[in-house]
Amino acid sequence: ACDVVRSIYNRRIDTPAVLDPDIYFPDAERFTDRWQDIRRDALTIRGNLEKVPRFHEIMGSQADISTVDGRDWRMFILKAYGVEIEQNVKRCPTIASLLKDAPEVVSCVLSFLAPGKHIPKHRGPFRGILRFHLMLTMPRDANGAPASILEIDGEQHRLADGECLLWDDTYPHVVWNRSDEIRIALLLDVWRRNMPQDMEM
């Protein structure tokens, strides 16, 4: 079913893997401007990280990509499919205030990637949703470069703290945290702007 949905949207929407947030997610600037405040929210959650569920504990269907190496990928969900998780939103006041004025955000999570974690190549099913990735805590390697790599459609991206990327997760992507520290990122799923009128939800 995912392949069928993907093929329909792929035929109608022909855009590259990485997109310009000024065009497709103008609210990106509001989030990047507040990245340090968002990080403070995230570090509060990290203080009790053992209580944050692993991805496959939330979505059993994702066990193949979440458990492959036995290392944790924990997800603190604030909003999922348009529904806010009230008790989690209350714990992250900065993110909560930003979400109020960003109705195009359908999902919002804080992603905690364990040291050495590898997320194997996979892809999302639906081109009508874009992924906004805001780096909050990026470990560094011995040379001082970002140690966590996000590879999208064969191209590697290394985001420093406060940097962001808007991309289409229907393209194959893979992640490595090649460090001995936790990588923390804010992940937003946003409705794609300027879709063909008959494909808008």
mmCIF file of C-alpha atoms in Angstrom:
data_model
loop_
_atom_site.group_PDB
_atom_site.id
_atom_site.type_symbol
_atom_site.label_atom_id
_atom_site.label_comp_id
_atom_site.label_asym_id
_atom_site.label_seq_id
_atom_site.Cartn_x
_atom_site.Cartn_y
_atom_site.Cartn_z
ATOM 1 C CA ALA A 1 0.000 0.000 0.000
ATOM 2 C CA CYS A 2 2.852 2.393 0.832
ATOM 3 C CA ASP A 3 4.405 1.742 -2.577
ATOM 4 C CA VAL A 4 1.098 2.465 -4.343
ATOM 5 C CA VAL A 5 0.565 5.749 -2.469
ATOM 6 C CA ARG A 6 4.166 6.761 -3.067
ATOM 7 C CA SER A 7 3.988 6.026 -6.796
ATOM 8 C CA ILE A 8 0.825 8.133 -7.237
ATOM 9 C CA TYR A 9 2.328 11.154 -5.497
ATOM 10 C CA ASN A 10 5.717 10.710 -7.175
ATOM 11 C CA ARG A 11 4.099 10.986 -10.598
ATOM 12 C CA ARG A 12 2.297 14.218 -9.670
ATOM 13 C CA ILE A 13 4.903 15.950 -7.482
ATOM 14 C CA ASP A 14 8.383 16.255 -8.931
ATOM 15 C CA THR A 15 10.642 18.064 -6.483
ATOM 16 C CA PRO A 16 14.161 17.331 -5.169
ATOM 17 C CA ALA A 17 14.935 15.625 -1.878
ATOM 18 C CA VAL A 18 15.945 18.840 -0.073
ATOM 19 C CA LEU A 19 13.629 21.822 -0.311
ATOM 20 C CA ASP A 20 13.755 25.560 0.353
ATOM 21 C CA PRO A 21 11.970 26.314 3.644
ATOM 22 C CA ASP A 22 11.255 29.882 2.521
ATOM 23 C CA ILE A 23 8.944 28.390 -0.105
ATOM 24 C CA TYR A 24 7.644 25.228 1.550
ATOM 25 C CA PHE A 25 7.752 26.019 5.284
ATOM 26 C CA PRO A 26 8.017 29.763 5.982
ATOM 27 C CA ASP A 27 7.495 29.142 9.707
ATOM 28 C CA ALA A 28 10.897 27.432 9.791
ATOM 29 C CA GLU A 29 12.530 30.720 10.708
ATOM 30 C CA ARG A 30 10.419 31.014 13.859
ATOM 31 C CA PHE A 31 11.726 27.654 15.041
ATOM 32 C CA THR A 32 15.359 28.242 14.092
ATOM 33 C CA ASP A 33 15.331 31.666 15.778
ATOM 34 C CA ARG A 34 14.333 29.953 19.030
ATOM 35 C CA TRP A 35 16.578 26.891 18.731
ATOM 36 C CA GLN A 36 18.429 27.546 21.996
ATOM 37 C CA ASP A 37 15.145 27.846 23.908
ATOM 38 C CA ILE A 38 13.899 24.675 22.207
ATOM 39 C CA ARG A 39 17.121 22.957 23.261
ATOM 40 C CA ARG A 40 16.448 23.922 26.873
ATOM 41 C CA ASP A 41 13.066 22.169 26.590
ATOM 42 C CA ALA A 42 14.823 19.119 25.122
ATOM 43 C CA LEU A 43 17.509 18.989 27.811
ATOM 44 C CA THR A 44 14.800 18.960 30.469
ATOM 45 C CA ILE A 45 13.324 15.869 28.813
ATOM 46 C CA ARG A 46 16.759 14.290 28.497
ATOM 47 C CA GLY A 47 17.095 14.487 32.274
ATOM 48 C CA ASN A 48 14.618 11.570 32.474
ATOM 49 C CA LEU A 49 15.468 9.904 29.196
ATOM 50 C CA GLU A 50 14.791 6.380 30.454
ATOM 51 C CA LYS A 51 11.105 7.327 30.634
ATOM 52 C CA VAL A 52 11.003 8.385 26.974
ATOM 53 C CA PRO A 53 9.831 5.474 24.787
ATOM 54 C CA ARG A 54 11.930 3.938 22.042
ATOM 55 C CA PHE A 55 10.563 4.427 18.537
ATOM 56 C CA HIS A 56 9.562 0.783 18.082
ATOM 57 C CA GLU A 57 7.682 0.896 21.402
ATOM 58 C CA ILE A 58 5.492 3.618 19.898
ATOM 59 C CA MET A 59 5.218 2.101 16.420
ATOM 60 C CA GLY A 60 5.826 -1.629 16.335
ATOM 61 C CA SER A 61 5.907 -1.565 12.544
ATOM 62 C CA GLN A 62 9.166 0.415 12.740
ATOM 63 C CA ALA A 63 11.057 -2.269 14.660
ATOM 64 C CA ASP A 64 13.182 -3.119 11.618
ATOM 65 C CA ILE A 65 14.764 0.329 11.558
ATOM 66 C CA SER A 66 14.615 1.055 15.289
ATOM 67 C CA THR A 67 16.091 -2.118 16.807
ATOM 68 C CA VAL A 68 18.558 -3.265 14.154
ATOM 69 C CA ASP A 69 21.680 -2.528 16.230
ATOM 70 C CA GLY A 70 20.262 -2.741 19.763
ATOM 71 C CA ARG A 71 20.961 0.947 20.437
ATOM 72 C CA ASP A 72 18.265 3.378 21.518
ATOM 73 C CA TRP A 73 16.322 5.762 19.337
ATOM 74 C CA ARG A 74 13.939 7.488 21.743
ATOM 75 C CA MET A 75 11.081 9.743 20.670
ATOM 76 C CA PHE A 76 9.309 12.285 22.875
ATOM 77 C CA ILE A 77 6.079 13.024 21.021
ATOM 78 C CA LEU A 78 4.388 16.390 21.420
ATOM 79 C CA LYS A 79 2.038 16.119 18.457
ATOM 80 C CA ALA A 80 1.077 13.205 16.219
ATOM 81 C CA TYR A 81 -1.152 13.305 13.144
ATOM 82 C CA GLY A 82 -2.602 16.644 14.220
ATOM 83 C CA VAL A 83 -3.306 15.640 17.836
ATOM 84 C CA GLU A 84 -1.282 17.221 20.641
ATOM 85 C CA ILE A 85 -0.131 15.055 23.563
ATOM 86 C CA GLU A 86 -1.192 17.460 26.287
ATOM 87 C CA GLN A 87 1.034 16.201 29.114
ATOM 88 C CA ASN A 88 4.106 16.320 26.869
ATOM 89 C CA VAL A 89 3.320 19.740 25.419
ATOM 90 C CA LYS A 90 3.101 21.155 28.941
ATOM 91 C CA ARG A 91 6.680 20.037 29.603
ATOM 92 C CA CYS A 92 8.037 21.976 26.608
ATOM 93 C CA PRO A 93 6.740 25.558 26.848
ATOM 94 C CA THR A 94 8.847 27.002 24.034
ATOM 95 C CA ILE A 95 7.855 24.333 21.556
ATOM 96 C CA ALA A 96 4.234 24.604 22.683
ATOM 97 C CA SER A 97 4.165 28.335 21.987
ATOM 98 C CA LEU A 98 5.630 27.825 18.517
ATOM 99 C CA LEU A 99 3.188 25.058 17.624
ATOM 100 C CA LYS A 100 0.200 27.273 18.445
ATOM 101 C CA ASP A 101 1.019 29.510 15.493
ATOM 102 C CA ALA A 102 2.077 26.759 13.086
ATOM 103 C CA PRO A 103 -1.073 24.840 12.091
ATOM 104 C CA GLU A 104 0.730 23.278 9.125
ATOM 105 C CA VAL A 105 2.787 21.175 11.580
ATOM 106 C CA VAL A 106 1.003 17.836 11.862
ATOM 107 C CA SER A 107 3.596 16.023 13.988
ATOM 108 C CA CYS A 108 6.297 17.167 16.381
ATOM 109 C CA VAL A 109 8.842 15.035 18.241
ATOM 110 C CA LEU A 110 12.127 15.384 20.062
ATOM 111 C CA SER A 111 14.457 12.695 18.745
ATOM 112 C CA PHE A 112 17.209 11.289 20.987
ATOM 113 C CA LEU A 113 19.726 9.190 19.057
ATOM 114 C CA ALA A 114 22.003 7.049 21.229
ATOM 115 C CA PRO A 115 25.783 7.001 20.794
ATOM 116 C CA GLY A 116 26.753 4.769 17.887
ATOM 117 C CA LYS A 117 23.157 4.439 16.687
ATOM 118 C CA HIS A 118 22.602 3.500 13.052
ATOM 119 C CA ILE A 119 19.186 3.867 11.409
ATOM 120 C CA PRO A 120 19.299 1.804 8.199
ATOM 121 C CA LYS A 121 18.096 3.024 4.834
ATOM 122 C CA HIS A 122 14.327 3.509 4.657
ATOM 123 C CA ARG A 123 11.777 5.901 3.167
ATOM 124 C CA GLY A 124 8.408 7.397 4.041
ATOM 125 C CA PRO A 125 5.219 6.656 2.111
ATOM 126 C CA PHE A 126 3.644 10.067 1.505
ATOM 127 C CA ARG A 127 5.059 12.978 -0.481
ATOM 128 C CA GLY A 128 2.371 15.331 0.835
ATOM 129 C CA ILE A 129 4.305 15.606 4.122
ATOM 130 C CA LEU A 130 7.759 17.180 4.488
ATOM 131 C CA ARG A 131 10.238 16.670 7.319
ATOM 132 C CA PHE A 132 11.802 19.652 9.078
ATOM 133 C CA HIS A 133 14.933 18.731 10.973
ATOM 134 C CA LEU A 134 16.342 21.223 13.521
ATOM 135 C CA MET A 135 19.568 20.204 15.238
ATOM 136 C CA LEU A 136 19.657 20.914 18.972
ATOM 137 C CA THR A 137 22.676 18.962 20.236
ATOM 138 C CA MET A 138 25.160 17.710 17.673
ATOM 139 C CA PRO A 139 28.166 15.712 18.926
ATOM 140 C CA ARG A 140 31.525 16.480 17.336
ATOM 141 C CA ASP A 141 34.188 14.109 16.044
ATOM 142 C CA ALA A 142 37.921 14.290 16.776
ATOM 143 C CA ASN A 143 38.344 16.917 14.063
ATOM 144 C CA GLY A 144 35.540 19.098 15.403
ATOM 145 C CA ALA A 145 33.100 18.243 12.601
ATOM 146 C CA PRO A 146 29.491 17.176 13.257
ATOM 147 C CA ALA A 147 29.650 13.455 14.072
ATOM 148 C CA SER A 148 26.086 12.516 13.153
ATOM 149 C CA ILE A 149 25.277 12.083 9.472
ATOM 150 C CA LEU A 150 21.919 12.252 7.743
ATOM 151 C CA GLU A 151 22.203 10.834 4.238
ATOM 152 C CA ILE A 152 19.295 11.627 1.902
ATOM 153 C CA ASP A 153 19.165 10.202 -1.601
ATOM 154 C CA GLY A 154 22.911 9.518 -1.478
ATOM 155 C CA GLU A 155 23.918 12.989 -0.252
ATOM 156 C CA GLN A 156 25.356 13.411 3.252
ATOM 157 C CA HIS A 157 24.260 16.252 5.531
ATOM 158 C CA ARG A 158 26.004 17.184 8.779
ATOM 159 C CA LEU A 159 23.994 19.773 10.683
ATOM 160 C CA ALA A 160 25.586 21.828 13.441
ATOM 161 C CA ASP A 161 23.637 23.070 16.466
ATOM 162 C CA GLY A 162 20.884 25.452 15.359
ATOM 163 C CA GLU A 163 21.025 24.417 11.700
ATOM 164 C CA CYS A 164 18.013 22.997 9.913
ATOM 165 C CA LEU A 165 17.014 21.045 6.845
ATOM 166 C CA LEU A 166 13.655 20.658 5.106
ATOM 167 C CA TRP A 167 13.434 17.458 3.111
ATOM 168 C CA ASP A 168 11.158 14.872 1.549
ATOM 169 C CA ASP A 169 11.384 11.609 3.468
ATOM 170 C CA THR A 170 9.986 9.578 0.567
ATOM 171 C CA TYR A 171 13.574 9.674 -0.710
ATOM 172 C CA PRO A 172 15.794 6.890 0.718
ATOM 173 C CA HIS A 173 17.609 8.081 3.834
ATOM 174 C CA VAL A 174 19.887 6.699 6.518
ATOM 175 C CA VAL A 175 21.334 8.081 9.775
ATOM 176 C CA TRP A 176 24.488 7.379 11.786
ATOM 177 C CA ASN A 177 25.501 8.841 15.138
ATOM 178 C CA ARG A 178 29.235 8.226 14.949
ATOM 179 C CA SER A 179 30.004 9.542 18.416
ATOM 180 C CA ASP A 180 29.836 8.558 22.069
ATOM 181 C CA GLU A 181 27.217 11.233 22.866
ATOM 182 C CA ILE A 182 23.458 11.536 22.366
ATOM 183 C CA ARG A 183 22.312 13.506 19.335
ATOM 184 C CA ILE A 184 19.138 15.544 19.914
ATOM 185 C CA ALA A 185 16.976 16.975 17.143
ATOM 186 C CA LEU A 186 13.524 18.497 16.765
ATOM 187 C CA LEU A 187 11.583 16.763 13.994
ATOM 188 C CA LEU A 188 8.479 18.328 12.491
ATOM 189 C CA ASP A 189 6.206 16.887 9.846
ATOM 190 C CA VAL A 190 4.574 19.682 7.855
ATOM 191 C CA TRP A 191 1.985 19.730 5.102
ATOM 192 C CA ARG A 192 3.560 20.347 1.725
ATOM 193 C CA ARG A 193 2.568 23.701 0.253
ATOM 194 C CA ASN A 194 1.589 24.179 -3.390
ATOM 195 C CA MET A 195 0.407 20.646 -4.018
ATOM 196 C CA PRO A 196 -1.877 19.959 -6.998
ATOM 197 C CA GLN A 197 -5.341 21.144 -5.950
ATOM 198 C CA ASP A 198 -6.967 17.732 -6.354
ATOM 199 C CA MET A 199 -4.341 16.158 -4.058
ATOM 200 C CA GLU A 200 -4.640 18.557 -1.152
ATOM 201 C CA MET A 201 -6.104 17.152 2.068
#
